[in-house]
Amino acid sequence: MAGFVQELWESIFTPGTTPTLLVATNVTFASLQLVLLLLLVATYSIHFIILSFLCGGLWWAINWFAAELKVAQAKEAREKARSQRAAAQSSDDSETEVETTPAPITKGKPTLGSKEVKITEQTGDLKLRSEPTSSSGTKSSVSTEDEWEKVSENENEKDK
């Protein structure tokens, strides 16, 4: 009994489910069902029937989850063993690393990546704005100042 309690205490801190923890869980739920049955017999209250169904559902769900977890862990272990065997069979025992370099970009006729995309030629002329004669600020600050001047002129005309 002392060994079971010690294993139970250690299984609490072990990730996943352990057989000791599942046994303790099943014993606890069975005891709870027994207590609920005794209370039902003693009081004839429907509440204990409802609690018994809830307890049974939770008990089943915990055992189902533990079984699914066990199946998933077994599947993961099989896949890991399979990948290790495949890696062992495919290794050439040479530790030479091969570095690959990307293909050089060639200038000239562009290659098409897709038949749906069409390359269009640029139409129209692009014109640069003429630089202002004043040397105060950049092009954007000058154009902003010009806009403010237009706004202030419009306000002066409204006041008249």
Coordinates of N, CA, C and O in Angstrom, one line a residue:
M1 N 0.8 -1.2 0.0 CA 0.0 0.0 0.0 C 0.9 1.3 0.0 O 0.6 2.2 -0.7
A2 N 1.9 1.2 0.8 CA 2.8 2.4 0.8 C 3.5 2.6 -0.5 O 3.7 3.7 -0.9
G3 N 3.8 1.5 -1.2 CA 4.4 1.6 -2.5 C 3.5 2.2 -3.5 O 3.9 3.0 -4.4
F4 N 2.2 1.9 -3.4 CA 1.2 2.4 -4.3 C 1.0 3.9 -4.1 O 1.0 4.7 -5.1
V5 N 1.0 4.4 -2.9 CA 0.9 5.8 -2.6 C 2.1 6.5 -3.0 O 2.0 7.7 -3.6
Q6 N 3.3 6.0 -2.9 CA 4.5 6.6 -3.3 C 4.5 6.7 -4.9 O 4.8 7.8 -5.4
E7 N 4.1 5.7 -5.6 CA 4.0 5.7 -7.0 C 2.9 6.7 -7.5 O 3.1 7.4 -8.5
L8 N 1.8 6.8 -6.7 CA 0.8 7.7 -7.1 C 1.3 9.2 -6.9 O 1.1 10.0 -7.8
W9 N 2.0 9.4 -5.9 CA 2.6 10.8 -5.7 C 3.6 11.1 -6.8 O 3.6 12.2 -7.3
E10 N 4.4 10.2 -7.2 CA 5.4 10.4 -8.2 C 4.7 10.6 -9.6 O 5.2 11.3 -10.4
S11 N 3.6 9.9 -9.8 CA 2.9 9.9 -11.1 C 2.2 11.3 -11.3 O 2.0 11.7 -12.5
I12 N 2.0 12.0 -10.2 CA 1.4 13.3 -10.4 C 2.3 14.2 -11.1 O 1.9 15.1 -11.9
F13 N 3.6 14.1 -10.8 CA 4.6 15.0 -11.4 C 5.2 14.5 -12.7 O 6.1 15.1 -13.3
T14 N 4.7 13.3 -13.2 CA 5.1 12.8 -14.5 C 4.1 13.2 -15.6 O 2.9 13.1 -15.4
P15 N 4.6 13.7 -16.7 CA 3.7 14.2 -17.7 C 3.0 12.9 -18.4 O 3.6 11.9 -18.5
G16 N 1.8 13.1 -18.8 CA 1.0 12.0 -19.4 C 0.3 11.2 -18.3 O 0.3 11.5 -17.1
T17 N -0.3 10.2 -18.8 CA -1.0 9.3 -17.8 C -0.1 8.1 -17.5 O 0.7 7.6 -18.3
T18 N -0.2 7.7 -16.2 CA 0.5 6.5 -15.8 C -0.5 5.5 -15.3 O -1.6 5.8 -14.9
P19 N -0.1 4.2 -15.3 CA -1.1 3.2 -14.9 C -1.5 3.4 -13.4 O -2.7 3.2 -13.1
T20 N -0.6 3.9 -12.6 CA -1.0 4.1 -11.2 C -2.0 5.2 -11.0 O -3.0 5.1 -10.3
L21 N -1.9 6.2 -11.8 CA -2.8 7.3 -11.8 C -4.2 6.9 -12.3 O -5.2 7.3 -11.8
L22 N -4.2 6.1 -13.3 CA -5.5 5.6 -13.9 C -6.2 4.7 -12.9 O -7.4 4.7 -12.7
V23 N -5.4 3.8 -12.2 CA -6.1 3.0 -11.2 C -6.7 3.8 -10.1 O -7.8 3.6 -9.6
A24 N -5.9 4.8 -9.6 CA -6.4 5.7 -8.5 C -7.7 6.4 -9.0 O -8.6 6.6 -8.2
T25 N -7.7 6.9 -10.2 CA -8.8 7.6 -10.8 C -10.1 6.7 -10.8 O -11.2 7.1 -10.4
N26 N -9.9 5.5 -11.3 CA -11.0 4.5 -11.4 C -11.5 4.1 -10.1 O -12.7 4.0 -9.9
V27 N -10.6 3.9 -9.1 CA -11.1 3.6 -7.7 C -11.9 4.8 -7.1 O -12.9 4.6 -6.5
T28 N -11.4 6.0 -7.4 CA -12.1 7.2 -6.8 C -13.5 7.3 -7.4 O -14.5 7.6 -6.7
F29 N -13.6 7.1 -8.7 CA -14.9 7.3 -9.4 C -15.9 6.1 -8.9 O -17.0 6.3 -8.8
A30 N -15.3 4.9 -8.8 CA -16.2 3.8 -8.3 C -16.7 4.1 -6.9 O -17.8 3.8 -6.6
S31 N -15.8 4.6 -6.1 CA -16.2 5.0 -4.7 C -17.3 6.1 -4.7 O -18.3 6.0 -3.9
L32 N -17.1 7.1 -5.6 CA -18.1 8.1 -5.7 C -19.5 7.6 -6.2 O -20.5 8.0 -5.6
Q33 N -19.4 6.6 -7.1 CA -20.7 6.0 -7.6 C -21.4 5.3 -6.4 O -22.6 5.3 -6.3
L34 N -20.6 4.6 -5.6 CA -21.1 3.8 -4.5 C -21.8 4.8 -3.5 O -22.9 4.5 -3.0
V35 N -21.1 5.9 -3.2 CA -21.6 6.9 -2.3 C -22.9 7.5 -2.8 O -23.9 7.6 -2.1
L36 N -23.0 7.8 -4.1 CA -24.2 8.3 -4.7 C -25.3 7.3 -4.7 O -26.5 7.7 -4.4
L37 N -25.0 6.0 -4.8 CA -26.0 5.0 -4.8 C -26.6 4.9 -3.3 O -27.8 4.8 -3.1
L38 N -25.7 4.9 -2.3 CA -26.2 4.9 -1.0 C -27.0 6.1 -0.6 O -28.0 6.0 0.1
L39 N -26.6 7.3 -1.1 CA -27.4 8.5 -0.8 C -28.8 8.4 -1.5 O -29.8 8.9 -1.0
L40 N -28.8 7.8 -2.7 CA -30.1 7.7 -3.4 C -31.0 6.7 -2.6 O -32.2 7.0 -2.5
V41 N -30.5 5.7 -2.1 CA -31.3 4.7 -1.4 C -31.8 5.4 -0.1 O -32.9 5.1 0.3
A42 N -30.9 6.2 0.5 CA -31.3 6.8 1.8 C -32.3 7.9 1.7 O -33.2 8.1 2.5
T43 N -32.2 8.7 0.6 CA -33.1 9.9 0.5 C -34.1 9.8 -0.6 O -35.1 10.6 -0.7
Y44 N -34.0 8.9 -1.6 CA -34.9 8.8 -2.7 C -34.9 10.1 -3.5 O -36.0 10.5 -4.0
S45 N -33.8 10.8 -3.6 CA -33.8 12.1 -4.3 C -33.3 11.9 -5.7 O -32.3 11.2 -5.9
I46 N -34.0 12.6 -6.6 CA -33.6 12.4 -8.0 C -32.2 13.1 -8.3 O -31.5 12.8 -9.3
H47 N -31.8 14.0 -7.4 CA -30.5 14.7 -7.6 C -29.4 13.7 -7.6 O -28.4 13.9 -8.4
F48 N -29.4 12.7 -6.9 CA -28.3 11.7 -6.8 C -28.3 10.8 -8.1 O -27.2 10.4 -8.5
I49 N -29.4 10.7 -8.7 CA -29.4 10.0 -10.0 C -28.7 10.8 -11.1 O -27.9 10.4 -11.9
I50 N -29.1 12.1 -11.1 CA -28.5 13.1 -12.0 C -27.0 13.2 -11.8 O -26.2 13.1 -12.7
L51 N -26.6 13.3 -10.5 CA -25.2 13.3 -10.2 C -24.4 12.0 -10.6 O -23.3 12.1 -11.0
S52 N -25.1 10.9 -10.4 CA -24.5 9.6 -10.8 C -24.3 9.6 -12.3 O -23.2 9.1 -12.8
F53 N -25.2 10.1 -13.1 CA -25.0 10.1 -14.6 C -23.9 11.1 -15.0 O -23.1 10.7 -15.8
L54 N -23.8 12.2 -14.3 CA -22.7 13.1 -14.6 C -21.4 12.5 -14.2 O -20.4 12.6 -14.9
C55 N -21.3 11.8 -13.1 CA -20.1 11.2 -12.6 C -19.7 10.1 -13.6 O -18.5 9.9 -14.0
G56 N -20.7 9.3 -14.0 CA -20.4 8.2 -15.0 C -19.9 8.8 -16.3 O -19.0 8.2 -16.9
G57 N -20.5 9.9 -16.8 CA -20.0 10.5 -18.0 C -18.6 11.0 -17.9 O -17.8 10.8 -18.8
L58 N -18.3 11.6 -16.8 CA -16.9 12.1 -16.6 C -15.9 11.0 -16.5 O -14.8 11.0 -17.0
W59 N -16.3 9.9 -15.8 CA -15.5 8.7 -15.6 C -15.2 8.1 -17.0 O -14.0 7.8 -17.3
W60 N -16.2 8.0 -17.8 CA -16.0 7.4 -19.2 C -15.1 8.3 -20.0 O -14.3 7.8 -20.7
A61 N -15.3 9.7 -19.9 CA -14.6 10.6 -20.7 C -13.1 10.6 -20.4 O -12.2 10.6 -21.2
I62 N -12.8 10.4 -19.1 CA -11.4 10.4 -18.7 C -10.7 9.1 -19.2 O -9.6 9.1 -19.7
N63 N -11.4 8.0 -19.1 CA -10.9 6.7 -19.5 C -10.7 6.7 -21.1 O -9.8 6.2 -21.6
W64 N -11.7 7.3 -21.8 CA -11.6 7.4 -23.2 C -10.4 8.3 -23.6 O -9.6 7.9 -24.5
F65 N -10.2 9.4 -22.9 CA -9.1 10.3 -23.2 C -7.7 9.6 -23.0 O -6.8 9.7 -23.8
A66 N -7.6 8.8 -21.9 CA -6.4 8.1 -21.6 C -6.1 7.0 -22.6 O -5.0 6.9 -23.0
A67 N -7.2 6.4 -23.1 CA -7.0 5.4 -24.2 C -6.5 6.0 -25.5 O -5.6 5.5 -26.2
E68 N -7.1 7.1 -25.8 CA -6.7 7.8 -27.1 C -5.3 8.4 -27.0 O -4.5 8.3 -27.9
L69 N -4.9 8.8 -25.8 CA -3.6 9.3 -25.6 C -2.6 8.2 -25.7 O -1.5 8.3 -26.3
K70 N -2.9 7.0 -25.2 CA -2.1 5.8 -25.3 C -1.9 5.4 -26.8 O -0.8 5.1 -27.2
V71 N -3.0 5.5 -27.6 CA -2.9 5.1 -29.0 C -2.0 6.1 -29.7 O -1.2 5.8 -30.6
A72 N -2.2 7.4 -29.4 CA -1.4 8.5 -30.1 C 0.1 8.3 -29.7 O 0.9 8.5 -30.6
Q73 N 0.4 8.0 -28.5 CA 1.8 7.8 -28.1 C 2.4 6.6 -28.8 O 3.5 6.7 -29.2
A74 N 1.6 5.5 -28.9 CA 2.1 4.4 -29.6 C 2.4 4.7 -31.1 O 3.4 4.2 -31.7
K75 N 1.5 5.4 -31.7 CA 1.6 5.8 -33.1 C 2.8 6.6 -33.3 O 3.6 6.5 -34.3
E76 N 3.0 7.6 -32.4 CA 4.2 8.5 -32.5 C 5.5 7.7 -32.3 O 6.5 7.9 -33.0
A77 N 5.5 6.7 -31.4 CA 6.7 5.9 -31.2 C 7.0 5.1 -32.5 O 8.2 4.9 -32.9
R78 N 5.9 4.5 -33.1 CA 6.1 3.7 -34.4 C 6.7 4.6 -35.5 O 7.6 4.2 -36.2
E79 N 6.2 5.8 -35.6 CA 6.7 6.7 -36.7 C 8.1 7.2 -36.4 O 8.9 7.3 -37.3
K80 N 8.4 7.4 -35.2 CA 9.8 7.8 -34.8 C 10.7 6.6 -35.1 O 11.8 6.9 -35.7
A81 N 10.4 5.4 -34.8 CA 11.2 4.3 -35.0 C 11.4 4.1 -36.5 O 12.5 3.7 -37.0
R82 N 10.3 4.2 -37.3 CA 10.3 4.1 -38.7 C 11.3 5.1 -39.4 O 12.1 4.8 -40.3
S83 N 11.2 6.4 -38.9 CA 12.0 7.4 -39.5 C 13.5 7.2 -39.1 O 14.4 7.5 -39.9
Q84 N 13.7 6.7 -37.9 CA 15.1 6.4 -37.5 C 15.7 5.3 -38.4 O 16.9 5.3 -38.8
R85 N 14.9 4.2 -38.7 CA 15.3 3.1 -39.5 C 15.6 3.6 -40.9 O 16.6 3.3 -41.6
A86 N 14.7 4.5 -41.4 CA 14.9 5.0 -42.8 C 16.1 5.9 -42.9 O 16.9 5.9 -43.8
A87 N 16.4 6.7 -41.8 CA 17.6 7.5 -41.8 C 18.8 6.7 -41.7 O 19.8 7.0 -42.3
A88 N 18.8 5.6 -41.0 CA 19.9 4.7 -40.8 C 20.2 4.0 -42.2 O 21.4 3.8 -42.5
Q89 N 19.2 3.6 -42.9 CA 19.4 2.9 -44.2 C 19.9 3.9 -45.3 O 20.6 3.5 -46.1
S90 N 19.4 5.1 -45.2 CA 19.8 6.1 -46.3 C 21.1 6.8 -46.1 O 21.5 7.5 -47.0
S91 N 21.6 6.7 -44.9 CA 22.9 7.4 -44.7 C 24.0 6.7 -45.4 O 24.1 5.5 -45.4
D92 N 24.9 7.5 -45.9 CA 26.1 7.0 -46.7 C 27.3 7.0 -45.8 O 28.4 6.7 -46.4
D93 N 27.2 7.3 -44.6 CA 28.3 7.4 -43.7 C 29.4 8.4 -44.1 O 30.5 8.4 -43.7
S94 N 29.0 9.3 -45.0 CA 29.9 10.4 -45.3 C 29.3 11.7 -44.7 O 28.1 11.9 -44.8
E95 N 30.2 12.4 -44.2 CA 29.7 13.7 -43.5 C 30.0 14.9 -44.4 O 30.3 16.0 -43.9
T96 N 30.0 14.7 -45.7 CA 30.2 15.8 -46.6 C 29.0 16.6 -46.8 O 27.9 16.0 -47.1
E97 N 29.1 17.9 -46.6 CA 27.9 18.7 -46.8 C 28.0 19.4 -48.2 O 29.1 19.8 -48.6
V98 N 27.0 19.4 -48.9 CA 27.0 20.0 -50.2 C 26.3 21.3 -50.2 O 25.1 21.4 -49.7
E99 N 26.9 22.3 -50.7 CA 26.3 23.6 -50.7 C 25.8 23.9 -52.1 O 26.6 23.7 -53.1
T100 N 24.7 24.4 -52.3 CA 24.1 24.7 -53.6 C 24.0 26.2 -53.7 O 23.7 26.9 -52.8
T101 N 24.3 26.7 -54.9 CA 24.2 28.1 -55.2 C 23.0 28.3 -56.1 O 22.8 27.4 -57.0
P102 N 22.3 29.4 -56.0 CA 21.2 29.6 -56.9 C 21.7 29.9 -58.3 O 22.8 30.3 -58.5
A103 N 20.9 29.6 -59.3 CA 21.3 29.9 -60.7 C 21.4 31.4 -60.9 O 20.7 32.2 -60.3
P104 N 22.4 31.8 -61.7 CA 22.6 33.2 -61.9 C 21.5 33.8 -62.7 O 20.9 33.1 -63.5
I105 N 21.2 35.1 -62.4 CA 20.2 35.8 -63.1 C 20.7 36.3 -64.4 O 21.7 37.0 -64.4
T106 N 20.1 35.9 -65.5 CA 20.6 36.3 -66.8 C 19.8 37.6 -67.2 O 18.6 37.6 -67.0
K107 N 20.5 38.5 -67.8 CA 19.8 39.7 -68.3 C 19.6 39.5 -69.8 O 20.3 38.8 -70.5
G108 N 18.5 40.0 -70.2 CA 18.1 39.8 -71.6 C 16.6 39.6 -71.7 O 15.8 40.2 -71.0
K109 N 16.3 38.6 -72.4 CA 14.9 38.2 -72.6 C 14.3 37.7 -71.3 O 14.8 36.7 -70.8
P110 N 13.3 38.3 -70.7 CA 12.7 37.8 -69.4 C 12.0 36.5 -69.7 O 11.4 36.3 -70.7
T111 N 12.0 35.6 -68.7 CA 11.3 34.4 -68.8 C 10.0 34.6 -68.1 O 9.8 35.3 -67.1
L112 N 9.0 34.0 -68.7 CA 7.6 34.1 -68.1 C 7.4 33.0 -67.0 O 7.7 31.9 -67.2
G113 N 6.9 33.5 -65.9 CA 6.6 32.6 -64.8 C 5.2 31.9 -65.0 O 5.0 30.8 -64.5
S114 N 4.3 32.6 -65.7 CA 3.0 32.1 -65.9 C 2.5 32.5 -67.2 O 2.8 33.6 -67.7
K115 N 1.6 31.8 -67.8 CA 1.1 32.1 -69.1 C -0.1 33.1 -68.9 O -0.5 33.8 -69.9
E116 N -0.6 33.3 -67.7 CA -1.7 34.2 -67.4 C -1.3 35.6 -67.3 O -2.0 36.5 -67.5
V117 N 0.0 35.8 -66.9 CA 0.5 37.2 -66.7 C 1.0 37.7 -68.0 O 1.8 37.1 -68.6
K118 N 0.6 38.9 -68.3 CA 1.1 39.6 -69.5 C 1.9 40.8 -69.1 O 1.6 41.5 -68.3
I119 N 3.1 40.9 -69.8 CA 3.9 42.0 -69.6 C 3.5 43.2 -70.5 O 3.4 43.0 -71.7
T120 N 3.2 44.3 -69.9 CA 2.7 45.4 -70.6 C 3.9 46.5 -70.7 O 4.6 46.6 -69.7
E121 N 3.9 47.1 -71.8 CA 4.9 48.2 -72.0 C 4.4 49.5 -71.4 O 3.2 49.7 -71.4
Q122 N 5.4 50.3 -70.9 CA 5.0 51.5 -70.3 C 4.6 52.5 -71.4 O 5.3 52.7 -72.4
T123 N 3.4 53.1 -71.2 CA 2.9 54.1 -72.2 C 2.9 55.4 -71.5 O 2.8 55.6 -70.3
G124 N 3.0 56.4 -72.3 CA 3.0 57.8 -71.8 C 4.4 58.2 -71.4 O 5.3 57.4 -71.2
D125 N 4.6 59.5 -71.2 CA 5.9 60.1 -70.8 C 5.8 60.5 -69.3 O 4.8 61.1 -68.9
L126 N 6.8 60.3 -68.6 CA 6.9 60.8 -67.3 C 7.7 62.1 -67.3 O 8.7 62.2 -67.9
K127 N 7.1 63.1 -66.6 CA 7.8 64.4 -66.6 C 8.1 64.7 -65.2 O 7.3 64.6 -64.3
L128 N 9.3 65.3 -65.0 CA 9.7 65.7 -63.7 C 9.2 67.1 -63.5 O 9.2 67.9 -64.4
R129 N 8.9 67.4 -62.3 CA 8.5 68.8 -61.9 C 9.7 69.7 -62.0 O 10.8 69.3 -61.6
S130 N 9.4 70.9 -62.4 CA 10.5 71.9 -62.4 C 10.8 72.3 -61.0 O 9.9 72.4 -60.1
E131 N 12.1 72.5 -60.7 CA 12.5 72.9 -59.4 C 12.1 74.3 -59.2 O 12.2 75.2 -60.1
P132 N 11.7 74.6 -58.0 CA 11.3 76.0 -57.7 C 12.6 76.9 -57.6 O 13.7 76.4 -57.4
T133 N 12.4 78.2 -57.9 CA 13.5 79.1 -57.9 C 14.0 79.4 -56.5 O 15.2 79.7 -56.3
S134 N 13.2 79.3 -55.5 CA 13.6 79.6 -54.2 C 14.4 78.4 -53.6 O 14.1 77.3 -54.0
S135 N 15.4 78.6 -52.8 CA 16.2 77.5 -52.3 C 15.8 77.1 -50.9 O 16.5 76.5 -50.2
S136 N 14.5 77.4 -50.5 CA 14.1 77.1 -49.1 C 13.4 75.8 -49.2 O 12.3 75.6 -49.7
G137 N 14.0 74.7 -48.6 CA 13.3 73.5 -48.4 C 13.3 72.5 -49.5 O 14.0 72.8 -50.6
T138 N 12.7 71.4 -49.4 CA 12.6 70.4 -50.4 C 11.4 70.6 -51.3 O 10.6 71.5 -51.1
K139 N 11.3 69.8 -52.3 CA 10.1 69.9 -53.2 C 8.8 69.7 -52.5 O 7.9 70.4 -52.7
S140 N 8.8 68.8 -51.5 CA 7.5 68.6 -50.9 C 7.2 69.7 -49.9 O 6.0 70.1 -49.8
S141 N 8.2 70.3 -49.3 CA 7.9 71.4 -48.4 C 7.4 72.6 -49.1 O 6.6 73.4 -48.7
V142 N 8.0 72.8 -50.3 CA 7.7 74.0 -51.2 C 6.3 73.8 -51.6 O 5.5 74.8 -51.6
S143 N 5.9 72.6 -52.1 CA 4.6 72.4 -52.6 C 3.5 72.6 -51.5 O 2.4 73.1 -51.7
T144 N 3.9 72.2 -50.3 CA 3.0 72.3 -49.1 C 2.8 73.8 -48.8 O 1.7 74.3 -48.5
E145 N 3.9 74.6 -48.9 CA 3.8 76.0 -48.6 C 2.9 76.7 -49.7 O 2.2 77.6 -49.3
D146 N 3.1 76.2 -50.9 CA 2.2 76.8 -52.0 C 0.8 76.5 -51.7 O -0.1 77.4 -51.9
E147 N 0.4 75.3 -51.2 CA -0.9 75.0 -50.9 C -1.5 75.9 -49.8 O -2.6 76.4 -49.8
W148 N -0.7 76.2 -48.8 CA -1.1 77.0 -47.7 C -1.3 78.4 -48.2 O -2.2 79.1 -47.7
E149 N -0.5 78.9 -49.1 CA -0.7 80.2 -49.6 C -2.0 80.3 -50.4 O -2.7 81.3 -50.3
K150 N -2.3 79.3 -51.1 CA -3.6 79.3 -51.9 C -4.8 79.4 -50.9 O -5.7 80.1 -51.1
V151 N -4.7 78.6 -49.8 CA -5.7 78.6 -48.8 C -5.9 79.9 -48.2 O -7.0 80.5 -48.0
S152 N -4.8 80.5 -47.8 CA -4.8 81.8 -47.1 C -5.4 82.9 -48.1 O -6.1 83.8 -47.7
E153 N -5.0 82.8 -49.4 CA -5.6 83.8 -50.4 C -7.1 83.6 -50.5 O -7.8 84.6 -50.6
N154 N -7.5 82.4 -50.5 CA -9.0 82.1 -50.6 C -9.7 82.7 -49.4 O -10.8 83.2 -49.5
E155 N -9.1 82.6 -48.2 CA -9.7 83.1 -47.0 C -9.8 84.6 -47.0 O -10.8 85.2 -46.6
N156 N -8.7 85.2 -47.5 CA -8.7 86.7 -47.6 C -9.8 87.2 -48.6 O -10.4 88.2 -48.4
E157 N -10.0 86.4 -49.6 CA -11.1 86.8 -50.6 C -12.5 86.7 -50.0 O -13.4 87.5 -50.3
K158 N -12.7 85.7 -49.1 CA -14.0 85.5 -48.5 C -14.2 86.6 -47.5 O -15.4 87.0 -47.3
D159 N -13.2 87.1 -46.8 CA -13.4 88.2 -45.8 C -13.8 89.5 -46.5 O -14.4 90.3 -45.8
K160 N -13.5 89.7 -47.7 CA -13.7 91.0 -48.4 C -15.2 91.1 -48.8 O -16.1 90.6 -48.8

